[in-house]
mmCIF file with all atom_site columns, C-alpha atoms in Angstrom:
data_model
loop_
_atom_site.group_PDB
_atom_site.id
_atom_site.type_symbol
_atom_site.label_atom_id
_atom_site.label_alt_id
_atom_site.label_comp_id
_atom_site.label_asym_id
_atom_site.label_entity_id
_atom_site.label_seq_id
_atom_site.pdbx_PDB_ins_code
_atom_site.Cartn_x
_atom_site.Cartn_y
_atom_site.Cartn_z
_atom_site.occupancy
_atom_site.B_iso_or_equiv
_atom_site.pdbx_formal_charge
_atom_site.auth_seq_id
_atom_site.auth_comp_id
_atom_site.auth_asym_id
_atom_site.auth_atom_id
_atom_site.pdbx_PDB_model_num
ATOM 1  C CA . MET F 1 1  ? -8.161  25.552 -33.876 1.00 0.00 ? 1  MET F CA 1
ATOM 2  C CA . ASP F 1 2  ? -9.897  26.859 -36.881 1.00 0.00 ? 2  ASP F CA 1
ATOM 3  C CA . ALA F 1 3  ? -12.705 29.605 -37.362 1.00 0.00 ? 3  ALA F CA 1
ATOM 4  C CA . THR F 1 4  ? -15.886 26.825 -37.571 1.00 0.00 ? 4  THR F CA 1
ATOM 5  C CA . ASP F 1 5  ? -13.980 25.484 -34.016 1.00 0.00 ? 5  ASP F CA 1
ATOM 6  C CA . ARG F 1 6  ? -13.479 28.112 -31.960 1.00 0.00 ? 6  ARG F CA 1
ATOM 7  C CA . ASP F 1 7  ? -17.352 29.358 -32.860 1.00 0.00 ? 7  ASP F CA 1
ATOM 8  C CA . SER F 1 8  ? -18.424 26.394 -31.901 1.00 0.00 ? 8  SER F CA 1
ATOM 9  C CA . ALA F 1 9  ? -16.119 26.773 -28.080 1.00 0.00 ? 9  ALA F CA 1
ATOM 10 C CA . MET F 1 10 ? -17.878 30.269 -28.107 1.00 0.00 ? 10 MET F CA 1
ATOM 11 C CA . ALA F 1 11 ? -21.510 28.962 -28.650 1.00 0.00 ? 11 ALA F CA 1
ATOM 12 C CA . ALA F 1 12 ? -21.300 26.064 -25.649 1.00 0.00 ? 12 ALA F CA 1
ATOM 13 C CA . ARG F 1 13 ? -19.381 28.300 -23.891 1.00 0.00 ? 13 ARG F CA 1
ATOM 14 C CA . ASP F 1 14 ? -22.509 30.847 -23.895 1.00 0.00 ? 14 ASP F CA 1
ATOM 15 C CA . ALA F 1 15 ? -24.846 28.164 -23.866 1.00 0.00 ? 15 ALA F CA 1
ATOM 16 C CA . ALA F 1 16 ? -22.904 27.130 -20.360 1.00 0.00 ? 16 ALA F CA 1
ATOM 17 C CA . GLU F 1 17 ? -23.276 30.352 -19.105 1.00 0.00 ? 17 GLU F CA 1
ATOM 18 C CA . ASP F 1 18 ? -26.742 30.690 -20.427 1.00 0.00 ? 18 ASP F CA 1
ATOM 19 C CA . LEU F 1 19 ? -28.215 27.367 -17.875 1.00 0.00 ? 19 LEU F CA 1
ATOM 20 C CA . LEU F 1 20 ? -26.303 28.520 -14.871 1.00 0.00 ? 20 LEU F CA 1
ATOM 21 C CA . ALA F 1 21 ? -28.079 31.776 -15.651 1.00 0.00 ? 21 ALA F CA 1
ATOM 22 C CA . LEU F 1 22 ? -30.872 28.995 -14.492 1.00 0.00 ? 22 LEU F CA 1
ATOM 23 C CA . CYS F 1 23 ? -29.452 27.137 -11.805 1.00 0.00 ? 23 CYS F CA 1
ATOM 24 C CA . TRP F 1 24 ? -28.456 23.697 -14.358 1.00 0.00 ? 24 TRP F CA 1
ATOM 25 C CA . PRO F 1 25 ? -25.631 21.992 -12.822 1.00 0.00 ? 25 PRO F CA 1
ATOM 26 C CA . VAL F 1 26 ? -22.955 22.081 -15.443 1.00 0.00 ? 26 VAL F CA 1
ATOM 27 C CA . ARG F 1 27 ? -19.405 22.688 -15.360 1.00 0.00 ? 27 ARG F CA 1
ATOM 28 C CA . SER F 1 28 ? -16.545 21.861 -17.572 1.00 0.00 ? 28 SER F CA 1
ATOM 29 C CA . SER F 1 29 ? -15.904 18.201 -17.492 1.00 0.00 ? 29 SER F CA 1
ATOM 30 C CA . GLY F 1 30 ? -11.621 18.876 -18.454 1.00 0.00 ? 30 GLY F CA 1
ATOM 31 C CA . ASP F 1 31 ? -9.310  21.851 -19.323 1.00 0.00 ? 31 ASP F CA 1
ATOM 32 C CA . ASP F 1 32 ? -9.804  21.431 -23.172 1.00 0.00 ? 32 ASP F CA 1
ATOM 33 C CA . LEU F 1 33 ? -13.779 22.882 -22.823 1.00 0.00 ? 33 LEU F CA 1
ATOM 34 C CA . LYS F 1 34 ? -15.021 20.579 -25.500 1.00 0.00 ? 34 LYS F CA 1
ATOM 35 C CA . THR F 1 35 ? -16.800 18.222 -22.668 1.00 0.00 ? 35 THR F CA 1
ATOM 36 C CA . TRP F 1 36 ? -19.256 19.775 -20.700 1.00 0.00 ? 36 TRP F CA 1
ATOM 37 C CA . ARG F 1 37 ? -21.099 17.674 -17.216 1.00 0.00 ? 37 ARG F CA 1
ATOM 38 C CA . ILE F 1 38 ? -24.709 17.994 -16.424 1.00 0.00 ? 38 ILE F CA 1
ATOM 39 C CA . GLY F 1 39 ? -25.350 16.328 -13.313 1.00 0.00 ? 39 GLY F CA 1
ATOM 40 C CA . ASP F 1 40 ? -23.720 12.576 -14.332 1.00 0.00 ? 40 ASP F CA 1
ATOM 41 C CA . SER F 1 41 ? -23.845 12.978 -18.014 1.00 0.00 ? 41 SER F CA 1
ATOM 42 C CA . GLU F 1 42 ? -21.558 14.051 -20.659 1.00 0.00 ? 42 GLU F CA 1
ATOM 43 C CA . LEU F 1 43 ? -21.703 16.283 -23.456 1.00 0.00 ? 43 LEU F CA 1
ATOM 44 C CA . THR F 1 44 ? -20.186 17.550 -25.887 1.00 0.00 ? 44 THR F CA 1
ATOM 45 C CA . ASP F 1 45 ? -20.022 21.300 -27.639 1.00 0.00 ? 45 ASP F CA 1
ATOM 46 C CA . GLU F 1 46 ? -22.395 20.303 -29.964 1.00 0.00 ? 46 GLU F CA 1
ATOM 47 C CA . GLU F 1 47 ? -24.335 18.074 -26.690 1.00 0.00 ? 47 GLU F CA 1
ATOM 48 C CA . LEU F 1 48 ? -24.399 21.069 -25.141 1.00 0.00 ? 48 LEU F CA 1
ATOM 49 C CA . ILE F 1 49 ? -25.512 23.694 -27.244 1.00 0.00 ? 49 ILE F CA 1
ATOM 50 C CA . GLY F 1 50 ? -28.260 21.463 -29.048 1.00 0.00 ? 50 GLY F CA 1
ATOM 51 C CA . LEU F 1 51 ? -29.278 21.131 -25.410 1.00 0.00 ? 51 LEU F CA 1
ATOM 52 C CA . ALA F 1 52 ? -29.886 24.827 -24.992 1.00 0.00 ? 52 ALA F CA 1
ATOM 53 C CA . THR F 1 53 ? -31.410 25.034 -28.657 1.00 0.00 ? 53 THR F CA 1
ATOM 54 C CA . ARG F 1 54 ? -34.013 22.607 -27.840 1.00 0.00 ? 54 ARG F CA 1
ATOM 55 C CA . ARG F 1 55 ? -35.046 24.111 -24.552 1.00 0.00 ? 55 ARG F CA 1
ATOM 56 C CA . GLU F 1 56 ? -35.347 28.151 -26.139 1.00 0.00 ? 56 GLU F CA 1
ATOM 57 C CA . ILE F 1 57 ? -32.560 28.694 -23.738 1.00 0.00 ? 57 ILE F CA 1
ATOM 58 C CA . LEU F 1 58 ? -30.071 29.635 -26.998 1.00 0.00 ? 58 LEU F CA 1
ATOM 59 C CA . SER F 1 59 ? -31.192 30.698 -30.133 1.00 0.00 ? 59 SER F CA 1
ATOM 60 C CA . ALA F 1 60 ? -30.999 28.820 -33.090 1.00 0.00 ? 60 ALA F CA 1
ATOM 61 C CA . ALA F 1 61 ? -30.133 32.338 -34.716 1.00 0.00 ? 61 ALA F CA 1
ATOM 62 C CA . GLY F 1 62 ? -26.813 33.183 -32.628 1.00 0.00 ? 62 GLY F CA 1
ATOM 63 C CA . LEU F 1 63 ? -25.707 29.686 -34.331 1.00 0.00 ? 63 LEU F CA 1
ATOM 64 C CA . VAL F 1 64 ? -22.838 29.439 -36.497 1.00 0.00 ? 64 VAL F CA 1
ATOM 65 C CA . GLN F 1 65 ? -23.462 27.327 -39.646 1.00 0.00 ? 65 GLN F CA 1
#
């Protein structure tokens, strides 16, 4: 895993934790932590980060470029 992948994974975990704190039903979809489930929907790390950012839950300033 290179630095970009590691940073993306950390941002996705942060997004998941923030969504969980707001009682969203977020859970990891696999052992690799690269896919996430919210209800019946499956999201990639990037999609989860995008969702949290659009909902203003995760600050875009905290994301790695």
